[in-house]
XYZ file of C-alpha atoms in Angstrom:
567
model
C -15.706 70.174 -59.987
C -12.285 68.881 -58.929
C -9.318 69.515 -61.143
C -7.513 66.462 -62.581
C -4.270 65.503 -60.891
C -1.011 64.053 -62.190
C 0.237 60.721 -60.846
C 3.999 60.224 -60.617
C 5.623 56.891 -61.461
C 8.622 57.419 -59.163
C 7.905 56.225 -55.651
C 8.731 58.354 -52.626
C 11.769 57.027 -50.725
C 10.322 57.764 -47.267
C 9.323 54.446 -45.637
C 5.554 54.000 -45.526
C 4.754 56.933 -47.870
C 2.251 55.964 -50.593
C 1.679 59.441 -52.045
C 1.441 59.480 -55.863
C 0.296 63.024 -56.710
C 2.749 65.326 -54.900
C 5.776 66.744 -56.712
C 8.960 64.676 -56.476
C 12.312 66.148 -55.491
C 15.747 64.666 -56.098
C 18.322 64.335 -53.348
C 20.732 67.321 -53.153
C 24.234 67.290 -54.621
C 25.879 68.751 -51.505
C 27.269 65.888 -49.434
C 26.409 67.466 -46.088
C 22.818 68.219 -47.084
C 22.452 64.716 -48.562
C 23.422 63.166 -45.219
C 20.825 65.351 -43.479
C 18.134 64.012 -45.827
C 19.177 60.410 -45.225
C 19.314 60.978 -41.471
C 15.825 62.501 -41.497
C 14.260 59.784 -43.673
C 15.835 56.802 -41.816
C 15.308 54.438 -44.750
C 17.176 51.103 -44.391
C 16.877 50.559 -48.134
C 18.874 53.678 -48.984
C 21.730 52.599 -46.725
C 22.709 49.962 -49.319
C 23.135 52.484 -52.168
C 25.932 54.924 -52.930
C 25.421 58.676 -53.164
C 25.484 58.768 -56.985
C 22.677 56.208 -57.270
C 20.600 57.993 -54.636
C 20.875 61.334 -56.452
C 19.966 59.718 -59.769
C 17.146 57.312 -58.883
C 15.618 58.275 -55.520
C 13.032 60.951 -54.760
C 11.171 62.578 -51.863
C 7.669 63.999 -52.339
C 6.493 67.449 -51.260
C 4.401 66.009 -48.387
C 7.551 65.788 -46.260
C 8.632 69.459 -46.549
C 7.261 72.363 -44.564
C 5.767 75.393 -46.307
C 8.815 77.564 -45.700
C 10.898 75.297 -47.950
C 8.457 75.085 -50.883
C 8.773 77.319 -53.983
C 5.608 77.020 -56.030
C 5.737 77.716 -59.754
C 9.436 76.902 -60.107
C 11.073 73.927 -61.737
C 12.953 72.776 -58.649
C 10.051 73.402 -56.281
C 12.069 73.703 -53.041
C 14.729 75.972 -51.602
C 18.409 75.128 -51.686
C 18.569 74.398 -47.943
C 15.345 72.361 -47.735
C 15.346 69.288 -45.454
C 12.382 66.844 -45.132
C 10.726 67.253 -41.739
C 7.037 66.253 -42.037
C 5.317 62.837 -42.036
C 8.566 60.997 -41.320
C 9.181 57.815 -39.256
C 9.359 59.023 -35.634
C 11.594 57.567 -32.910
C 10.244 57.192 -29.331
C 10.978 59.765 -26.707
C 14.057 59.013 -24.624
C 12.440 59.803 -21.303
C 9.550 57.394 -21.909
C 11.539 54.567 -23.446
C 14.330 54.119 -20.874
C 12.116 53.395 -17.828
C 10.098 50.860 -19.806
C 13.273 49.135 -20.896
C 14.595 48.944 -17.338
C 11.290 47.607 -15.951
C 11.022 44.991 -18.654
C 14.594 43.841 -18.126
C 14.059 43.367 -14.404
C 10.987 41.227 -15.047
C 12.406 39.185 -17.948
C 16.177 39.496 -18.512
C 16.076 37.273 -21.569
C 13.995 39.707 -23.578
C 14.429 43.346 -24.517
C 12.063 45.995 -25.821
C 12.737 47.222 -29.338
C 11.151 50.241 -30.919
C 9.645 49.740 -34.386
C 8.817 52.577 -36.816
C 5.610 51.957 -38.722
C 4.363 53.796 -41.863
C 1.946 55.762 -39.740
C 3.326 57.833 -36.928
C 2.122 55.322 -34.325
C 4.540 53.607 -31.982
C 4.681 49.907 -31.061
C 6.928 47.684 -29.024
C 8.157 44.284 -30.143
C 9.750 41.772 -27.829
C 12.899 40.289 -29.366
C 14.571 37.310 -27.657
C 18.300 37.678 -27.015
C 20.940 35.429 -25.438
C 20.872 35.218 -21.644
C 24.571 35.975 -21.287
C 24.075 39.524 -22.653
C 23.724 42.002 -19.782
C 21.039 44.453 -20.828
C 20.743 46.086 -17.421
C 24.359 47.216 -17.533
C 23.913 48.450 -21.162
C 27.027 46.702 -22.477
C 26.831 48.045 -26.066
C 29.355 49.707 -28.419
C 27.940 53.196 -27.815
C 26.395 54.741 -24.727
C 22.652 54.970 -24.712
C 22.616 58.730 -24.538
C 25.007 59.034 -27.492
C 22.966 56.635 -29.619
C 19.741 58.392 -28.814
C 21.178 61.689 -29.971
C 21.039 60.351 -33.542
C 17.280 59.797 -33.400
C 15.528 62.416 -35.594
C 12.907 64.605 -34.008
C 9.382 64.871 -35.353
C 9.337 68.658 -34.984
C 10.542 70.693 -37.979
C 12.017 73.334 -35.669
C 14.583 70.790 -34.492
C 15.494 69.686 -38.033
C 16.507 73.073 -39.412
C 20.279 73.489 -39.335
C 20.970 75.801 -42.292
C 19.890 79.475 -42.319
C 17.053 80.343 -44.643
C 18.757 82.381 -47.396
C 15.941 82.413 -49.915
C 12.762 84.362 -49.186
C 9.419 82.645 -49.350
C 7.619 82.926 -52.655
C 3.905 82.557 -52.962
C 2.855 80.925 -56.186
C 0.570 82.822 -58.514
C -1.255 79.631 -59.383
C -1.662 78.673 -55.721
C -3.601 81.843 -55.038
C -6.288 80.774 -57.534
C -6.204 77.081 -56.525
C -4.608 75.894 -59.806
C -1.712 73.442 -59.969
C -0.890 73.491 -63.706
C -0.916 76.154 -66.400
C -2.854 73.870 -68.732
C -5.932 74.505 -66.606
C -5.764 78.252 -67.339
C -7.606 80.093 -70.067
C -5.565 81.408 -73.039
C -5.715 84.952 -71.696
C -4.579 83.847 -68.241
C -1.784 81.762 -69.759
C -0.485 84.809 -71.595
C -0.601 86.959 -68.467
C 1.089 84.199 -66.458
C 3.885 83.884 -69.062
C 4.423 87.645 -69.027
C 4.670 87.599 -65.228
C 7.163 84.716 -65.257
C 9.318 86.533 -67.821
C 9.353 89.630 -65.647
C 10.304 87.549 -62.616
C 13.176 85.933 -64.528
C 14.298 89.309 -65.831
C 14.246 90.743 -62.316
C 16.236 87.782 -60.995
C 18.866 88.196 -63.710
C 19.094 91.909 -63.016
C 19.501 91.236 -59.308
C 22.258 88.732 -60.088
C 24.040 91.332 -62.208
C 23.693 93.912 -59.444
C 25.199 91.519 -56.912
C 28.022 90.698 -59.317
C 28.784 94.373 -59.878
C 28.733 95.006 -56.142
C 31.241 92.207 -55.607
C 33.485 93.502 -58.371
C 33.221 97.023 -56.995
C 34.249 95.880 -53.523
C 37.202 93.943 -54.930
C 38.231 96.937 -57.037
C 38.082 99.271 -54.052
C 40.210 96.910 -51.986
C 42.810 96.606 -54.747
C 42.910 100.308 -55.625
C 43.333 101.379 -52.011
C 46.134 98.903 -51.350
C 49.585 100.551 -50.908
C 51.206 98.114 -53.352
C 48.804 99.097 -56.116
C 49.254 102.817 -55.508
C 53.043 102.572 -55.456
C 53.284 100.419 -58.589
C 50.863 102.231 -60.881
C 52.262 105.673 -60.102
C 55.239 104.796 -62.325
C 53.339 103.594 -65.449
C 51.052 105.304 -67.929
C 47.335 104.665 -68.334
C 47.711 102.236 -71.251
C 50.202 100.055 -69.386
C 48.014 100.094 -66.283
C 44.968 99.065 -68.319
C 46.887 96.210 -69.992
C 48.237 94.856 -66.687
C 44.822 94.957 -65.018
C 43.364 93.223 -68.065
C 45.834 90.350 -67.717
C 45.211 90.033 -63.979
C 41.456 89.929 -64.533
C 41.224 87.593 -67.547
C 44.210 85.217 -67.341
C 42.419 82.815 -64.984
C 39.233 82.777 -67.078
C 38.596 80.342 -69.970
C 39.066 81.820 -73.475
C 35.337 81.884 -74.258
C 34.486 83.427 -70.893
C 36.753 86.466 -71.114
C 35.155 89.888 -71.412
C 36.999 93.037 -72.517
C 36.117 96.711 -72.301
C 35.923 98.960 -75.343
C 39.264 100.620 -74.548
C 40.938 97.208 -74.297
C 39.479 96.174 -77.656
C 40.670 99.408 -79.279
C 44.178 98.838 -77.897
C 44.190 95.271 -79.258
C 42.868 96.537 -82.599
C 45.826 98.930 -82.759
C 48.217 96.003 -82.267
C 46.411 93.988 -84.943
C 46.716 96.858 -87.400
C 50.424 97.304 -86.612
C 51.202 93.693 -87.480
C 49.038 90.544 -87.669
C 52.030 88.288 -86.970
C 52.958 90.258 -83.860
C 49.347 90.127 -82.674
C 49.214 86.341 -83.106
C 52.419 85.995 -81.088
C 51.119 88.246 -78.297
C 47.833 86.300 -78.227
C 49.768 83.132 -77.382
C 51.509 84.838 -74.463
C 48.886 87.259 -73.106
C 45.122 87.262 -72.759
C 43.950 89.173 -75.846
C 40.609 89.514 -77.679
C 40.201 87.254 -80.684
C 40.596 88.553 -84.212
C 36.899 87.985 -84.900
C 35.947 90.096 -81.879
C 38.133 92.954 -83.077
C 36.726 92.772 -86.607
C 33.209 92.911 -85.167
C 34.177 96.109 -83.335
C 35.619 97.514 -86.544
C 32.472 96.634 -88.494
C 30.378 98.642 -86.039
C 32.090 101.868 -87.100
C 29.918 103.940 -89.464
C 32.264 103.795 -92.474
C 30.366 104.718 -95.635
C 31.578 106.197 -98.949
C 32.067 109.941 -98.935
C 33.345 112.353 -96.301
C 33.073 110.774 -92.848
C 32.049 113.405 -90.298
C 32.809 111.072 -87.382
C 36.463 110.794 -88.422
C 36.773 114.570 -88.566
C 35.282 114.929 -85.064
C 37.718 112.356 -83.683
C 40.622 114.012 -85.487
C 39.615 117.395 -84.075
C 40.087 116.103 -80.514
C 43.585 114.858 -81.378
C 44.586 118.017 -83.255
C 43.575 120.193 -80.291
C 46.510 118.807 -78.271
C 49.106 119.189 -81.074
C 51.625 121.951 -81.486
C 51.208 124.396 -84.365
C 53.884 122.888 -86.616
C 52.496 119.380 -86.017
C 49.171 120.456 -87.534
C 50.769 121.030 -90.965
C 49.855 118.180 -93.305
C 49.523 117.134 -96.942
C 46.472 115.635 -98.616
C 47.311 112.372 -100.406
C 44.804 110.739 -102.760
C 44.955 107.849 -105.192
C 42.723 105.357 -106.946
C 42.977 101.640 -107.627
C 41.066 99.099 -109.680
C 38.859 96.639 -107.776
C 37.033 93.481 -108.796
C 33.338 94.110 -109.505
C 31.266 92.618 -106.695
C 27.778 93.238 -105.321
C 26.752 92.240 -101.775
C 23.725 92.951 -99.612
C 24.395 94.779 -96.346
C 21.787 93.386 -93.944
C 22.584 95.852 -91.144
C 22.079 98.943 -93.326
C 19.582 97.258 -95.686
C 21.355 98.388 -98.834
C 23.440 96.949 -101.666
C 27.201 97.491 -101.519
C 29.418 97.449 -104.588
C 27.685 100.178 -106.610
C 29.076 103.545 -107.646
C 28.985 106.000 -104.762
C 30.736 109.360 -105.102
C 28.526 112.292 -104.183
C 25.448 110.093 -104.489
C 24.640 106.479 -105.276
C 24.070 105.258 -108.816
C 23.034 101.850 -110.215
C 26.370 101.337 -112.006
C 28.721 98.687 -110.595
C 31.898 100.110 -109.058
C 35.245 99.122 -110.591
C 37.529 101.743 -108.986
C 38.083 102.852 -105.386
C 39.401 106.308 -104.476
C 41.004 107.037 -101.090
C 41.878 110.392 -99.469
C 44.343 110.544 -96.567
C 46.061 113.209 -94.444
C 49.813 112.872 -93.849
C 51.670 114.911 -91.242
C 54.811 116.714 -92.449
C 56.601 117.692 -89.209
C 55.232 114.790 -87.204
C 54.782 111.344 -88.697
C 51.034 110.744 -88.480
C 48.444 109.786 -91.045
C 44.682 109.448 -91.056
C 42.350 108.249 -93.858
C 39.467 110.678 -94.240
C 37.235 109.553 -97.095
C 36.786 107.012 -99.848
C 34.520 106.681 -102.859
C 33.584 104.058 -105.440
C 33.322 104.872 -109.126
C 32.479 103.023 -112.304
C 35.755 103.451 -114.164
C 38.320 106.142 -113.305
C 36.817 108.975 -111.293
C 35.717 112.044 -113.210
C 37.867 115.132 -112.775
C 34.851 117.254 -111.799
C 33.960 114.933 -108.912
C 37.604 114.684 -107.855
C 37.925 118.463 -107.801
C 34.817 118.750 -105.612
C 36.116 116.125 -103.162
C 39.505 117.867 -102.864
C 37.896 121.215 -102.059
C 35.452 119.769 -99.508
C 38.105 117.764 -97.668
C 40.533 120.693 -97.449
C 37.753 122.968 -96.176
C 36.811 120.421 -93.487
C 40.473 120.167 -92.466
C 40.709 123.931 -92.105
C 37.641 123.900 -89.846
C 39.162 121.410 -87.370
C 42.528 123.217 -87.317
C 44.649 121.158 -89.751
C 46.703 123.263 -92.177
C 46.859 121.514 -95.561
C 49.706 123.055 -97.578
C 50.110 120.475 -100.368
C 48.407 117.711 -102.320
C 50.234 114.587 -103.494
C 49.000 112.267 -106.240
C 50.180 110.428 -109.321
C 50.049 111.731 -112.876
C 46.739 110.174 -113.789
C 44.600 111.955 -116.341
C 41.819 112.743 -113.855
C 44.312 113.966 -111.242
C 46.062 116.317 -113.658
C 42.735 117.621 -114.974
C 41.416 118.317 -111.450
C 44.651 120.083 -110.386
C 44.732 122.202 -113.554
C 41.098 123.173 -113.022
C 41.864 124.338 -109.465
C 44.853 126.334 -110.737
C 42.692 128.020 -113.394
C 40.024 128.883 -110.820
C 42.678 130.530 -108.639
C 44.086 132.499 -111.580
C 40.609 133.725 -112.551
C 39.816 134.719 -108.958
C 43.044 136.723 -108.620
C 42.454 138.365 -111.975
C 38.960 139.493 -110.965
C 40.379 140.860 -107.690
C 43.173 142.677 -109.504
C 45.881 140.737 -107.669
C 49.051 139.482 -109.323
C 49.270 135.700 -109.303
C 52.501 134.893 -107.468
C 51.279 131.620 -106.030
C 52.739 128.226 -106.918
C 49.482 126.417 -106.196
C 45.754 127.044 -105.847
C 43.778 128.796 -103.111
C 41.179 127.212 -100.816
C 39.601 129.897 -98.608
C 42.605 132.183 -99.200
C 45.082 129.489 -98.131
C 47.623 128.275 -100.680
C 47.844 124.557 -101.451
C 50.753 123.444 -103.646
C 50.057 120.431 -105.914
C 52.864 117.851 -105.953
C 53.201 114.644 -107.902
C 54.537 111.384 -106.545
C 58.314 111.226 -107.105
C 58.444 107.582 -108.282
C 55.758 108.358 -110.836
C 57.738 111.394 -111.965
C 60.770 109.207 -112.611
C 58.651 106.698 -114.485
C 57.273 109.537 -116.581
C 60.811 110.732 -117.379
C 61.817 107.211 -118.399
C 58.723 106.725 -120.580
C 59.207 110.098 -122.310
C 62.919 109.421 -122.813
C 62.089 106.187 -124.624
C 60.052 108.197 -127.171
C 61.825 111.563 -127.269
C 65.307 112.989 -126.766
C 66.042 115.102 -123.685
C 67.726 118.465 -124.378
C 69.297 120.298 -121.439
C 71.930 122.989 -120.879
C 75.019 122.505 -118.720
C 77.739 125.138 -118.443
C 76.096 127.086 -121.278
C 76.381 124.058 -123.517
C 73.285 122.414 -125.009
C 73.443 118.662 -124.644
C 71.192 115.806 -125.746
C 70.389 112.570 -123.849
C 68.916 109.641 -125.772
C 67.538 106.276 -124.713
C 69.698 104.600 -127.345
C 72.710 105.580 -125.215
C 71.329 103.317 -122.470
C 70.786 100.533 -124.997
C 74.369 100.787 -126.315
C 75.758 100.822 -122.781
C 73.742 97.677 -122.018
C 75.120 95.979 -125.147
C 78.695 96.868 -124.181
C 78.129 95.479 -120.690
C 76.603 92.199 -121.901
C 79.343 91.543 -124.471
C 81.782 90.553 -121.713
C 80.981 87.587 -119.416
C 82.246 89.587 -116.417
C 79.498 92.181 -116.309
C 79.610 95.420 -114.337
C 75.856 96.045 -114.035
C 74.594 92.554 -113.314
C 71.115 93.747 -112.249
C 70.266 95.212 -115.651
C 68.158 92.879 -117.799
C 66.126 93.122 -120.995
C 63.109 94.100 -118.847
C 64.990 97.282 -117.864
C 65.985 98.334 -121.388
C 63.582 97.094 -124.065
C 59.969 98.235 -124.157
C 58.549 94.875 -125.259
C 59.921 93.204 -122.098
C 59.313 96.131 -119.744
C 56.691 96.497 -117.020
C 56.203 100.262 -117.143
C 54.347 100.385 -113.799
C 57.179 98.795 -111.807
C 59.250 101.456 -110.057
C 62.282 99.233 -109.387
C 62.955 98.791 -113.112
C 63.191 102.570 -113.474
C 65.305 103.248 -110.378
C 67.887 100.605 -111.292
C 68.387 102.187 -114.734
C 68.839 105.666 -113.221
C 71.016 104.382 -110.369
C 74.350 105.851 -109.283
C 76.176 102.690 -110.427
C 74.957 102.974 -114.033
C 75.624 106.725 -114.172
C 79.191 106.456 -112.834
C 80.070 103.672 -115.276
C 78.693 105.646 -118.239
C 80.769 108.639 -117.135
C 83.899 106.477 -117.037
C 83.137 104.961 -120.453
C 82.641 108.446 -121.934
C 86.287 109.202 -121.123
C 87.491 106.338 -123.309
C 88.156 107.349 -126.891
C 86.591 104.223 -128.393
C 83.211 104.837 -126.787
C 83.315 108.588 -126.254
C 80.537 109.231 -128.760
C 78.226 106.781 -126.953
C 78.127 108.230 -123.446
C 79.676 111.688 -123.849
C 76.368 113.530 -123.359
C 74.175 111.060 -121.506
C 76.279 110.772 -118.342
C 75.678 114.497 -117.714
C 71.953 113.703 -117.618
C 72.470 111.920 -114.291
């Protein structure tokens, strides 16, 4: 039983070819190869069309290509250097045509023999009458006969080939089983054929990548071994060298075609963190990764609530190259209120936005807590952990986090000698609990407690409170209570009403001395107690010096006599 065949609507452009079932092939885009096709076909009809029309509307069937040019099972069907060479209109042989022409001219000078190409490969002669005054015997024509005969195509494919064969012959899988289309295969065979085609495509892509890497490797070797490269890059560091090579490699590429290494992305991410405006300016001048690309790199980092072991391993590599005094640091921690929000993390298949301290809980998080190391002798800082809590963090959990983080820091070689935080209720409770634990431990060991802080693995850590918060606490307490202090063995009292009277004296005159003081600095109902600038401007050197001067005047001595010593 014969398999059904497909009939093509597009006619073959070779003169005399009536084939309707062979695969059609478009004319090539290369101008030189296109001229070879036209020269081989010798179609008078195609001589009237331009190259664009020929490429778009004209075809040549597979009957005119030799087997070495055919690629079965592919979309294109032929190699890149294929030229039609079979079943073409054939010109007569030069050696046999010239004697016949000369004999015929001697017998009848008014007629000449003309060679006609027929659809079949047969040859025929047609006698065409010409004027008697034209001398055929002397061959008075624009081109010599030998030169014109050189343009006649040969019928042998070995004489047509002019380009080297750069693509190996491929035998079609379907051809081996005498099948022309996959629709004639069984479902099982179709599946196996699809798997084989996928493997072939994958192998071709891999081979293309290998060739690309080989080319890049050769170019890199040439550049690295050049004397100019060696002389220039001996004077710059590795980061500068990487940045310059990045610009040389990617400047000529389109923005969406640029590829960057991981080190280049990390360097760009450092610039983005230092200043978004600076990064935008540099992106207009240099070839830099986009902000979205850098955020995708950042999102790949395994940052989850709790103590991040990966950060400690990275920090350990950096600490190993530090000097001993540069390893001394302070642990800074704080909390802030966040807007309740719940999102689904598709990559980790979990819900983000819930409470997560030591373990996850179903309560929605409203506070975030961050722990960070800050170098004391050398200015460096590194966030280490963060947690989410429903409401302010509990002092018990905070105490546990402080101990674990300090112990991890001691393992990697960082010496934590202090903790810094604000005067929140949970912070004070956790610090006091650590101090009590240290006192109880020393008491059980029979050791006198001469430490100013608490012990973590026999290493003292001094708790400190944030200085701006300390000043705000002094201001808030002074608004409720009087401050008693001793100076030169004299007990003195500072009151907030002294500040209020000084403010009234200053505002009575249009030409004020302390123009920055407002009602928001003095009166509680107008005051933002969390704003540090309102506190620092009240306790400034300008206000203190003016109150000292006013205290020396007899009319206002009772107002500022004691308070100016408080400064």
